[in-house]
Amino acid sequence: SREDMTQHCLDGLPDLNTANEEVQGYVLDFLKECVDIGVDGFRFDMAKSIETPKDDASFASDFWPTVIYGAEDYAESKGLDLYCYGELLDSPGGTLSIKSYTKYMSVTDNTWGVNVLNNVIGGKNANAYSSSYNKSASADQLVVWAESHDTFADKQTSKATDEQINKAWALVASRADAMALYLARPANMSQYL
């Protein structure tokens, strides 16, 4: 359930009490330290495991506005334009909308780029360039890729050649407004095949 996803341990890992204002302060202080050394962007892994302010009902918290807006305001005071995005693989769970997160940051569209890559691998280059994204958000709220550390480590894309990855990435990166990521594959591929 959505409550289990945000309020309980995931696969035995400890769950940070993100609803606690003191914890939010620690996270924000850490992001400020990073901004002080020149960091101008943050990726929030497993963002869907952190509750939203209003849409998560009885277990809602102000984590996202406190941390994201606080970090953005701090970065702006230092002359930096901060970029933040959250990893939302598939959906945020339950009846929650992507918009519950895009109010605060960009989010990942993990399936769109995989579709592009699969079409390139299958020789269906004409079908590879899909005109719409899989997540219901505008392009400037999305982060896309042809291959990620997750798809590579899970061997979903490790059989794709470098040429196929680069072709797919060229299509992904050519999209207006969306942020595109490129995974630098390990030098020794044989251990992953």
PDB file of C-alpha atoms in Angstrom:
ATOM      1  CA  SER A   1       0.000   0.000   0.000  1.00  0.00           C
ATOM      2  CA  ARG A   2       0.978   3.643  -0.325  1.00  0.00           C
ATOM      3  CA  GLU A   3       1.220   3.897   3.469  1.00  0.00           C
ATOM      4  CA  ASP A   4       3.529   0.876   3.641  1.00  0.00           C
ATOM      5  CA  MET A   5       5.663   2.365   0.876  1.00  0.00           C
ATOM      6  CA  THR A   6       6.191   5.651   2.738  1.00  0.00           C
ATOM      7  CA  GLN A   7       5.936   4.769   6.414  1.00  0.00           C
ATOM      8  CA  HIS A   8       7.653   1.419   6.839  1.00  0.00           C
ATOM      9  CA  CYS A   9      10.970  -0.255   6.129  1.00  0.00           C
ATOM     10  CA  LEU A  10      11.652  -1.263   2.543  1.00  0.00           C
ATOM     11  CA  ASP A  11      13.289  -4.660   2.099  1.00  0.00           C
ATOM     12  CA  GLY A  12      14.524  -4.545   5.711  1.00  0.00           C
ATOM     13  CA  LEU A  13      16.256  -1.178   5.306  1.00  0.00           C
ATOM     14  CA  PRO A  14      15.663   1.381   8.065  1.00  0.00           C
ATOM     15  CA  ASP A  15      13.058   4.026   7.262  1.00  0.00           C
ATOM     16  CA  LEU A  16      14.029   7.642   7.875  1.00  0.00           C
ATOM     17  CA  ASN A  17      11.238   9.545   9.650  1.00  0.00           C
ATOM     18  CA  THR A  18      10.853  12.161   6.912  1.00  0.00           C
ATOM     19  CA  ALA A  19       7.754  13.603   8.591  1.00  0.00           C
ATOM     20  CA  ASN A  20       9.878  14.723  11.540  1.00  0.00           C
ATOM     21  CA  GLU A  21      10.806  18.435  11.307  1.00  0.00           C
ATOM     22  CA  GLU A  22      14.214  17.794  12.882  1.00  0.00           C
ATOM     23  CA  VAL A  23      15.005  15.171  10.228  1.00  0.00           C
ATOM     24  CA  GLN A  24      13.857  17.590   7.509  1.00  0.00           C
ATOM     25  CA  GLY A  25      16.221  20.182   8.998  1.00  0.00           C
ATOM     26  CA  TYR A  26      19.142  17.728   8.885  1.00  0.00           C
ATOM     27  CA  VAL A  27      18.455  16.915   5.244  1.00  0.00           C
ATOM     28  CA  LEU A  28      18.144  20.596   4.332  1.00  0.00           C
ATOM     29  CA  ASP A  29      21.367  21.445   6.198  1.00  0.00           C
ATOM     30  CA  PHE A  30      23.175  18.707   4.282  1.00  0.00           C
ATOM     31  CA  LEU A  31      21.886  20.028   0.939  1.00  0.00           C
ATOM     32  CA  LYS A  32      23.027  23.526   1.915  1.00  0.00           C
ATOM     33  CA  GLU A  33      26.518  22.187   2.662  1.00  0.00           C
ATOM     34  CA  CYS A  34      26.549  20.609  -0.785  1.00  0.00           C
ATOM     35  CA  VAL A  35      25.449  23.892  -2.393  1.00  0.00           C
ATOM     36  CA  ASP A  36      28.269  25.654  -0.523  1.00  0.00           C
ATOM     37  CA  ILE A  37      30.815  23.466  -2.324  1.00  0.00           C
ATOM     38  CA  GLY A  38      29.230  24.087  -5.723  1.00  0.00           C
ATOM     39  CA  VAL A  39      26.612  21.374  -6.160  1.00  0.00           C
ATOM     40  CA  ASP A  40      23.779  22.687  -8.338  1.00  0.00           C
ATOM     41  CA  GLY A  41      21.483  19.683  -8.502  1.00  0.00           C
ATOM     42  CA  PHE A  42      20.140  16.754  -6.521  1.00  0.00           C
ATOM     43  CA  ARG A  43      18.618  13.377  -7.360  1.00  0.00           C
ATOM     44  CA  PHE A  44      16.323  11.887  -4.750  1.00  0.00           C
ATOM     45  CA  ASP A  45      16.513   8.126  -5.046  1.00  0.00           C
ATOM     46  CA  MET A  46      13.259   6.293  -4.309  1.00  0.00           C
ATOM     47  CA  ALA A  47      11.396   9.610  -4.025  1.00  0.00           C
ATOM     48  CA  LYS A  48       8.076   7.810  -4.073  1.00  0.00           C
ATOM     49  CA  SER A  49       8.984   6.339  -0.674  1.00  0.00           C
ATOM     50  CA  ILE A  50       8.666   9.797   0.889  1.00  0.00           C
ATOM     51  CA  GLU A  51       5.180  11.055   1.652  1.00  0.00           C
ATOM     52  CA  THR A  52       3.709  14.186   0.095  1.00  0.00           C
ATOM     53  CA  PRO A  53       2.222  17.177   1.965  1.00  0.00           C
ATOM     54  CA  LYS A  54      -1.463  16.807   1.184  1.00  0.00           C
ATOM     55  CA  ASP A  55      -2.095  13.853  -1.077  1.00  0.00           C
ATOM     56  CA  ASP A  56      -0.989  11.227   1.431  1.00  0.00           C
ATOM     57  CA  ALA A  57      -3.824  11.986   3.868  1.00  0.00           C
ATOM     58  CA  SER A  58      -3.223  10.876   7.456  1.00  0.00           C
ATOM     59  CA  PHE A  59       0.512  10.269   6.966  1.00  0.00           C
ATOM     60  CA  ALA A  60       1.283  13.425   4.937  1.00  0.00           C
ATOM     61  CA  SER A  61       4.287  15.624   5.754  1.00  0.00           C
ATOM     62  CA  ASP A  62       5.995  18.797   4.572  1.00  0.00           C
ATOM     63  CA  PHE A  63       9.254  17.035   3.674  1.00  0.00           C
ATOM     64  CA  TRP A  64       9.247  17.998  -0.020  1.00  0.00           C
ATOM     65  CA  PRO A  65       8.380  21.700   0.265  1.00  0.00           C
ATOM     66  CA  THR A  66      10.669  22.135   3.275  1.00  0.00           C
ATOM     67  CA  VAL A  67      13.657  20.437   1.666  1.00  0.00           C
ATOM     68  CA  ILE A  68      13.226  21.389  -2.007  1.00  0.00           C
ATOM     69  CA  TYR A  69      12.099  24.990  -1.530  1.00  0.00           C
ATOM     70  CA  GLY A  70      14.606  25.505   1.277  1.00  0.00           C
ATOM     71  CA  ALA A  71      17.472  24.208  -0.874  1.00  0.00           C
ATOM     72  CA  GLU A  72      16.326  26.217  -3.915  1.00  0.00           C
ATOM     73  CA  ASP A  73      16.072  29.415  -1.886  1.00  0.00           C
ATOM     74  CA  TYR A  74      19.504  28.824  -0.391  1.00  0.00           C
ATOM     75  CA  ALA A  75      21.057  28.084  -3.800  1.00  0.00           C
ATOM     76  CA  GLU A  76      19.448  31.192  -5.264  1.00  0.00           C
ATOM     77  CA  SER A  77      21.002  33.298  -2.488  1.00  0.00           C
ATOM     78  CA  LYS A  78      24.380  31.925  -3.686  1.00  0.00           C
ATOM     79  CA  GLY A  79      23.625  32.727  -7.338  1.00  0.00           C
ATOM     80  CA  LEU A  80      22.880  29.120  -8.316  1.00  0.00           C
ATOM     81  CA  ASP A  81      19.863  27.746 -10.163  1.00  0.00           C
ATOM     82  CA  LEU A  82      19.227  24.409  -8.452  1.00  0.00           C
ATOM     83  CA  TYR A  83      17.896  21.410 -10.403  1.00  0.00           C
ATOM     84  CA  CYS A  84      16.129  18.683  -8.420  1.00  0.00           C
ATOM     85  CA  TYR A  85      14.509  15.478  -9.543  1.00  0.00           C
ATOM     86  CA  GLY A  86      13.087  12.398  -7.901  1.00  0.00           C
ATOM     87  CA  GLU A  87      13.229   8.807  -8.981  1.00  0.00           C
ATOM     88  CA  LEU A  88       9.663   7.626  -9.443  1.00  0.00           C
ATOM     89  CA  LEU A  89       9.953   4.246 -11.097  1.00  0.00           C
ATOM     90  CA  ASP A  90       6.647   3.315 -12.655  1.00  0.00           C
ATOM     91  CA  SER A  91       3.999   5.076 -10.511  1.00  0.00           C
ATOM     92  CA  PRO A  92       4.049   6.640  -7.054  1.00  0.00           C
ATOM     93  CA  GLY A  93       1.682   3.957  -5.789  1.00  0.00           C
ATOM     94  CA  GLY A  94      -1.967   3.850  -4.838  1.00  0.00           C
ATOM     95  CA  THR A  95      -4.125   6.548  -6.392  1.00  0.00           C
ATOM     96  CA  LEU A  96      -1.414   9.184  -6.078  1.00  0.00           C
ATOM     97  CA  SER A  97      -0.748  11.268  -9.185  1.00  0.00           C
ATOM     98  CA  ILE A  98       2.676  12.184 -10.593  1.00  0.00           C
ATOM     99  CA  LYS A  99       1.599  15.788  -9.980  1.00  0.00           C
ATOM    100  CA  SER A 100       1.934  15.140  -6.247  1.00  0.00           C
ATOM    101  CA  TYR A 101       5.692  15.212  -6.899  1.00  0.00           C
ATOM    102  CA  THR A 102       6.051  17.495  -9.925  1.00  0.00           C
ATOM    103  CA  LYS A 103       4.795  20.361  -7.764  1.00  0.00           C
ATOM    104  CA  TYR A 104       8.256  20.266  -6.186  1.00  0.00           C
ATOM    105  CA  MET A 105      10.682  18.695  -8.660  1.00  0.00           C
ATOM    106  CA  SER A 106      11.112  16.877 -11.939  1.00  0.00           C
ATOM    107  CA  VAL A 107      10.587  13.097 -11.978  1.00  0.00           C
ATOM    108  CA  THR A 108      11.903  10.141 -13.938  1.00  0.00           C
ATOM    109  CA  ASP A 109      10.036   8.552 -16.835  1.00  0.00           C
ATOM    110  CA  ASN A 110      11.812   5.218 -16.737  1.00  0.00           C
ATOM    111  CA  THR A 111       9.733   3.393 -19.339  1.00  0.00           C
ATOM    112  CA  TRP A 112       9.816   5.888 -22.220  1.00  0.00           C
ATOM    113  CA  GLY A 113      13.552   5.598 -22.911  1.00  0.00           C
ATOM    114  CA  VAL A 114      13.461   1.832 -22.519  1.00  0.00           C
ATOM    115  CA  ASN A 115      10.810   1.777 -25.251  1.00  0.00           C
ATOM    116  CA  VAL A 116      13.056   3.898 -27.474  1.00  0.00           C
ATOM    117  CA  LEU A 117      16.001   1.546 -26.858  1.00  0.00           C
ATOM    118  CA  ASN A 118      13.943  -1.598 -27.465  1.00  0.00           C
ATOM    119  CA  ASN A 119      12.812  -0.225 -30.823  1.00  0.00           C
ATOM    120  CA  VAL A 120      16.401   0.614 -31.789  1.00  0.00           C
ATOM    121  CA  ILE A 121      17.572  -2.880 -30.767  1.00  0.00           C
ATOM    122  CA  GLY A 122      14.689  -4.434 -32.733  1.00  0.00           C
ATOM    123  CA  GLY A 123      15.589  -2.443 -35.849  1.00  0.00           C
ATOM    124  CA  LYS A 124      12.341  -0.493 -35.661  1.00  0.00           C
ATOM    125  CA  ASN A 125      14.024   2.881 -35.876  1.00  0.00           C
ATOM    126  CA  ALA A 126      10.899   4.571 -37.250  1.00  0.00           C
ATOM    127  CA  ASN A 127       8.984   3.513 -34.118  1.00  0.00           C
ATOM    128  CA  ALA A 128      11.808   4.444 -31.767  1.00  0.00           C
ATOM    129  CA  TYR A 129      10.941   8.106 -31.665  1.00  0.00           C
ATOM    130  CA  SER A 130       7.732   8.194 -29.663  1.00  0.00           C
ATOM    131  CA  SER A 131       5.978  11.550 -29.627  1.00  0.00           C
ATOM    132  CA  SER A 132       4.577  11.286 -26.113  1.00  0.00           C
ATOM    133  CA  TYR A 133       5.933  10.366 -22.732  1.00  0.00           C
ATOM    134  CA  ASN A 134       4.573   7.617 -20.506  1.00  0.00           C
ATOM    135  CA  LYS A 135       4.208   9.814 -17.432  1.00  0.00           C
ATOM    136  CA  SER A 136       1.450  12.417 -17.336  1.00  0.00           C
ATOM    137  CA  ALA A 137       3.763  15.398 -16.951  1.00  0.00           C
ATOM    138  CA  SER A 138       5.172  18.057 -19.242  1.00  0.00           C
ATOM    139  CA  ALA A 139       8.587  17.467 -20.809  1.00  0.00           C
ATOM    140  CA  ASP A 140      10.287  20.045 -18.590  1.00  0.00           C
ATOM    141  CA  GLN A 141       9.244  17.999 -15.550  1.00  0.00           C
ATOM    142  CA  LEU A 142      10.770  14.739 -16.795  1.00  0.00           C
ATOM    143  CA  VAL A 143      14.156  13.045 -16.696  1.00  0.00           C
ATOM    144  CA  VAL A 144      14.655  10.391 -19.392  1.00  0.00           C
ATOM    145  CA  TRP A 145      17.401   8.025 -20.526  1.00  0.00           C
ATOM    146  CA  ALA A 146      18.172   5.158 -22.882  1.00  0.00           C
ATOM    147  CA  GLU A 147      19.887   3.191 -20.111  1.00  0.00           C
ATOM    148  CA  SER A 148      20.212   3.695 -16.366  1.00  0.00           C
ATOM    149  CA  HIS A 149      22.278   2.067 -13.651  1.00  0.00           C
ATOM    150  CA  ASP A 150      19.155   0.082 -12.706  1.00  0.00           C
ATOM    151  CA  THR A 151      18.396  -1.251 -16.195  1.00  0.00           C
ATOM    152  CA  PHE A 152      22.070  -2.077 -16.718  1.00  0.00           C
ATOM    153  CA  ALA A 153      22.554  -3.795 -13.339  1.00  0.00           C
ATOM    154  CA  ASP A 154      19.324  -5.778 -13.790  1.00  0.00           C
ATOM    155  CA  LYS A 155      20.684  -6.884 -17.196  1.00  0.00           C
ATOM    156  CA  GLN A 156      17.703  -5.352 -18.999  1.00  0.00           C
ATOM    157  CA  THR A 157      20.044  -3.363 -21.261  1.00  0.00           C
ATOM    158  CA  SER A 158      23.473  -4.984 -20.796  1.00  0.00           C
ATOM    159  CA  LYS A 159      23.070  -6.961 -24.043  1.00  0.00           C
ATOM    160  CA  ALA A 160      22.572  -3.767 -26.059  1.00  0.00           C
ATOM    161  CA  THR A 161      25.659  -2.720 -27.975  1.00  0.00           C
ATOM    162  CA  ASP A 162      27.317   0.618 -27.355  1.00  0.00           C
ATOM    163  CA  GLU A 163      26.166   1.671 -30.838  1.00  0.00           C
ATOM    164  CA  GLN A 164      22.543   0.838 -30.014  1.00  0.00           C
ATOM    165  CA  ILE A 165      22.759   2.689 -26.687  1.00  0.00           C
ATOM    166  CA  ASN A 166      24.248   5.736 -28.407  1.00  0.00           C
ATOM    167  CA  LYS A 167      21.579   5.737 -31.135  1.00  0.00           C
ATOM    168  CA  ALA A 168      18.819   5.466 -28.555  1.00  0.00           C
ATOM    169  CA  TRP A 169      20.432   8.139 -26.410  1.00  0.00           C
ATOM    170  CA  ALA A 170      20.676  10.476 -29.430  1.00  0.00           C
ATOM    171  CA  LEU A 171      16.899  10.145 -29.829  1.00  0.00           C
ATOM    172  CA  VAL A 172      16.312  10.620 -26.103  1.00  0.00           C
ATOM    173  CA  ALA A 173      18.622  13.632 -25.884  1.00  0.00           C
ATOM    174  CA  SER A 174      17.066  15.303 -28.915  1.00  0.00           C
ATOM    175  CA  ARG A 175      13.751  15.796 -27.116  1.00  0.00           C
ATOM    176  CA  ALA A 176      13.045  19.427 -26.307  1.00  0.00           C
ATOM    177  CA  ASP A 177      12.796  20.465 -22.658  1.00  0.00           C
ATOM    178  CA  ALA A 178      13.246  17.063 -20.959  1.00  0.00           C
ATOM    179  CA  MET A 179      16.447  16.359 -19.036  1.00  0.00           C
ATOM    180  CA  ALA A 180      18.370  13.444 -20.560  1.00  0.00           C
ATOM    181  CA  LEU A 181      20.843  11.281 -18.652  1.00  0.00           C
ATOM    182  CA  TYR A 182      23.642   9.191 -20.121  1.00  0.00           C
ATOM    183  CA  LEU A 183      25.065   6.196 -18.248  1.00  0.00           C
ATOM    184  CA  ALA A 184      28.806   5.730 -18.683  1.00  0.00           C
ATOM    185  CA  ARG A 185      29.060   1.961 -18.867  1.00  0.00           C
ATOM    186  CA  PRO A 186      31.787   0.142 -16.916  1.00  0.00           C
ATOM    187  CA  ALA A 187      35.041  -0.372 -18.831  1.00  0.00           C
ATOM    188  CA  ASN A 188      34.997  -4.137 -18.238  1.00  0.00           C
ATOM    189  CA  MET A 189      31.645  -5.218 -19.668  1.00  0.00           C
ATOM    190  CA  SER A 190      32.432  -8.972 -19.569  1.00  0.00           C
ATOM    191  CA  GLN A 191      31.654  -9.225 -15.849  1.00  0.00           C
ATOM    192  CA  TYR A 192      28.078  -8.003 -16.498  1.00  0.00           C
ATOM    193  CA  LEU A 193      27.157 -10.174 -19.467  1.00  0.00           C
TER     194      LEU A 193
END
